[in-house]
Coordinates of C-alpha atoms in Angstrom, one line a residue:
M1 CA 6.8 7.3 20.0
R2 CA 5.9 10.8 21.1
M3 CA 2.3 11.7 21.6
K4 CA 2.4 14.2 18.7
D5 CA 3.8 11.6 16.3
F6 CA 1.2 9.1 17.5
L7 CA -1.6 11.5 16.9
V8 CA -0.3 12.3 13.4
V9 CA -0.1 8.6 12.6
C10 CA -3.7 8.0 13.8
F11 CA -4.9 11.0 11.8
L12 CA -3.2 9.7 8.6
I13 CA -4.7 6.2 9.1
L14 CA -8.2 7.7 9.7
L15 CA -7.9 9.7 6.5
T16 CA -6.8 6.7 4.5
V17 CA -9.8 4.7 5.7
L18 CA -12.2 7.6 5.0
I19 CA -11.1 8.2 1.4
A20 CA -10.4 4.6 0.3
P21 CA -13.8 4.0 -1.2
R22 CA -13.7 7.3 -3.1
A23 CA -10.5 6.9 -5.1
V24 CA -11.3 9.4 -7.8
A25 CA -9.7 12.8 -8.3
Q26 CA -12.1 15.6 -7.5
T27 CA -12.1 19.3 -8.0
P28 CA -11.7 21.3 -4.8
T29 CA -14.5 23.6 -3.8
N30 CA -12.2 25.9 -1.8
S31 CA -10.4 28.8 -3.5
G32 CA -7.3 30.8 -2.8
E33 CA -4.0 29.3 -1.7
L34 CA -5.4 25.8 -1.0
E35 CA -6.2 25.6 -4.7
K36 CA -2.4 25.6 -5.5
L37 CA -2.3 22.0 -4.2
S38 CA -4.4 21.0 -7.2
A39 CA -1.2 21.0 -9.3
F40 CA -0.5 17.5 -7.9
L41 CA -3.9 15.9 -8.6
G42 CA -3.8 12.7 -10.6
T43 CA -1.3 9.9 -11.2
W44 CA 2.4 10.6 -11.7
A45 CA 5.3 8.3 -12.7
T46 CA 8.5 9.3 -11.1
K47 CA 12.1 8.4 -11.9
G48 CA 15.4 9.5 -10.5
E49 CA 18.6 8.6 -8.7
M50 CA 20.3 9.3 -5.4
R51 CA 24.0 10.1 -5.0
D52 CA 26.4 8.9 -2.4
T53 CA 26.8 11.6 0.2
P54 CA 27.2 11.7 4.0
Y55 CA 23.3 11.8 4.2
S56 CA 22.2 9.6 1.3
K57 CA 23.2 6.3 -0.4
A58 CA 23.8 6.1 -4.2
Q59 CA 20.8 4.4 -5.9
A60 CA 20.1 4.4 -9.6
N61 CA 16.8 3.7 -11.3
I62 CA 14.4 4.8 -8.6
T63 CA 10.9 4.8 -9.9
S64 CA 7.5 5.3 -8.3
V65 CA 3.8 5.8 -8.9
L66 CA 2.2 8.6 -7.0
T67 CA -1.6 9.1 -7.0
C68 CA -3.1 12.3 -5.5
Q69 CA -6.7 13.2 -4.8
W70 CA -8.7 15.5 -2.6
A71 CA -10.2 14.2 0.6
P72 CA -14.0 14.2 0.5
N73 CA -14.3 17.7 2.1
H74 CA -11.6 19.2 -0.1
G75 CA -9.5 20.4 2.9
F76 CA -6.6 18.0 2.3
L77 CA -4.8 16.6 -0.7
I78 CA -3.9 12.9 -0.1
C79 CA -1.1 11.2 -2.0
D80 CA -0.3 7.5 -2.0
Q81 CA 3.0 6.5 -3.4
V82 CA 4.8 3.2 -4.1
I83 CA 8.5 3.8 -4.5
H84 CA 10.6 1.1 -6.2
T85 CA 14.3 1.0 -5.4
P86 CA 17.0 -1.6 -5.8
A87 CA 16.5 -2.5 -2.2
G88 CA 12.7 -3.1 -2.7
A89 CA 9.4 -1.3 -2.7
N90 CA 8.2 1.3 -0.1
N91 CA 4.7 2.7 0.4
D92 CA 4.3 6.3 1.6
L93 CA 1.2 8.4 2.4
S94 CA 1.4 12.2 2.1
V95 CA -1.1 14.7 3.3
Y96 CA -1.1 18.4 2.2
T97 CA -3.2 21.3 3.4
Y98 CA -3.2 25.1 3.9
N99 CA -3.9 27.0 7.0
E100 CA -5.5 30.3 6.2
S101 CA -4.9 31.9 9.6
T102 CA -1.1 31.3 9.6
R103 CA -0.9 31.5 5.8
Q104 CA 1.3 28.4 5.7
F105 CA 1.2 25.1 3.8
S106 CA 1.6 21.9 5.7
F107 CA 3.0 18.5 4.7
F108 CA 2.7 15.3 6.7
G109 CA 4.3 12.1 5.3
I110 CA 4.5 8.6 6.7
G111 CA 5.9 5.4 5.3
R112 CA 4.4 2.0 6.1
N113 CA 7.7 0.9 7.7
D114 CA 8.5 4.3 9.5
A115 CA 7.8 4.8 13.1
R116 CA 7.6 8.6 12.8
A117 CA 5.8 11.0 10.5
R118 CA 7.8 13.5 8.4
T119 CA 6.7 17.1 8.8
P120 CA 9.1 19.3 6.8
A121 CA 8.2 22.9 6.2
L122 CA 6.5 23.4 2.8
A123 CA 6.7 26.6 0.8
I124 CA 5.0 27.1 -2.6
E125 CA 6.3 30.0 -4.6
G126 CA 5.2 30.2 -8.2
N127 CA 5.7 26.8 -9.8
T128 CA 8.2 25.6 -7.2
W129 CA 7.3 23.6 -4.1
T130 CA 10.2 23.5 -1.5
Y131 CA 10.3 21.1 1.5
L132 CA 12.7 22.2 4.2
G133 CA 14.0 20.2 7.2
G134 CA 17.1 19.5 9.2
F135 CA 18.7 18.0 12.3
D136 CA 21.6 18.7 14.7
N137 CA 24.7 16.6 14.1
G138 CA 26.9 17.4 17.1
S139 CA 27.7 21.1 16.8
K140 CA 26.5 21.3 13.1
H141 CA 22.9 21.9 12.0
I142 CA 22.4 20.0 8.8
Q143 CA 19.7 21.4 6.5
F144 CA 17.8 19.5 3.8
R145 CA 15.7 20.7 1.0
T146 CA 13.8 19.1 -1.8
S147 CA 12.4 21.2 -4.6
N148 CA 9.7 20.2 -7.0
T149 CA 9.5 22.5 -10.0
F150 CA 6.5 22.2 -12.2
T151 CA 8.0 22.7 -15.6
N152 CA 4.5 22.5 -17.1
A153 CA 1.1 21.0 -16.1
R154 CA 2.4 17.4 -16.8
S155 CA 6.0 17.5 -15.7
I156 CA 8.0 18.1 -12.5
A157 CA 11.8 18.3 -12.0
W158 CA 12.8 17.4 -8.5
R159 CA 16.1 17.8 -6.6
S160 CA 17.2 17.0 -3.1
E161 CA 20.1 18.7 -1.4
Y162 CA 21.8 19.2 2.0
S163 CA 23.8 22.0 3.5
E164 CA 26.1 22.0 6.5
D165 CA 26.3 25.9 6.6
G166 CA 23.0 27.1 5.1
T167 CA 24.8 28.6 2.1
H168 CA 26.5 25.9 0.1
W169 CA 24.1 23.1 -1.0
M170 CA 25.2 19.6 -2.2
L171 CA 23.1 17.5 -4.5
M172 CA 21.8 14.3 -3.0
G173 CA 19.4 13.2 -5.7
E174 CA 17.3 14.4 -8.7
G175 CA 14.7 13.2 -11.2
T176 CA 11.4 13.9 -12.9
D177 CA 7.7 13.2 -12.4
S178 CA 5.4 12.9 -15.4
R179 CA 1.6 13.0 -15.1
E180 CA 0.0 9.8 -16.5
D181 CA -3.6 10.8 -16.6

């Protein structure tokens, strides 16, 4: 494990320990761009399916419960998610924040059974959150994007895609999230 990945994992574990006793959604005291993260506060029920592609396996009836709350100092949105797939359950922790000096949102995600943290770029434009990442596969650069579109305050439509050329995007999966509280 690289030192950067190790430090991110340690940071996420520390955040989990610090917020565990305070498992209530809070209103952030910060304003501006950080406030946009409030859209994900609360508990969400997710359902969707993945398609069979070179970069994903077909899976129907994927469900999850996602609970998001502010960290005690309101600088980070912390989300705990249990994902149910036909292969079993997975538990993920996600951390969101905003850097005022670079004017960029950041996302850090880790699964209980993953050795590395995920750090895709995150852009929030209007009611759509887009996560971007990729990797090199020989001479090709494969790009991934997942978009979460808030159709209203209680509903999200999500879609995951990949591209081998940056222009043509192929659907990998899609679904919906519904706020439960």
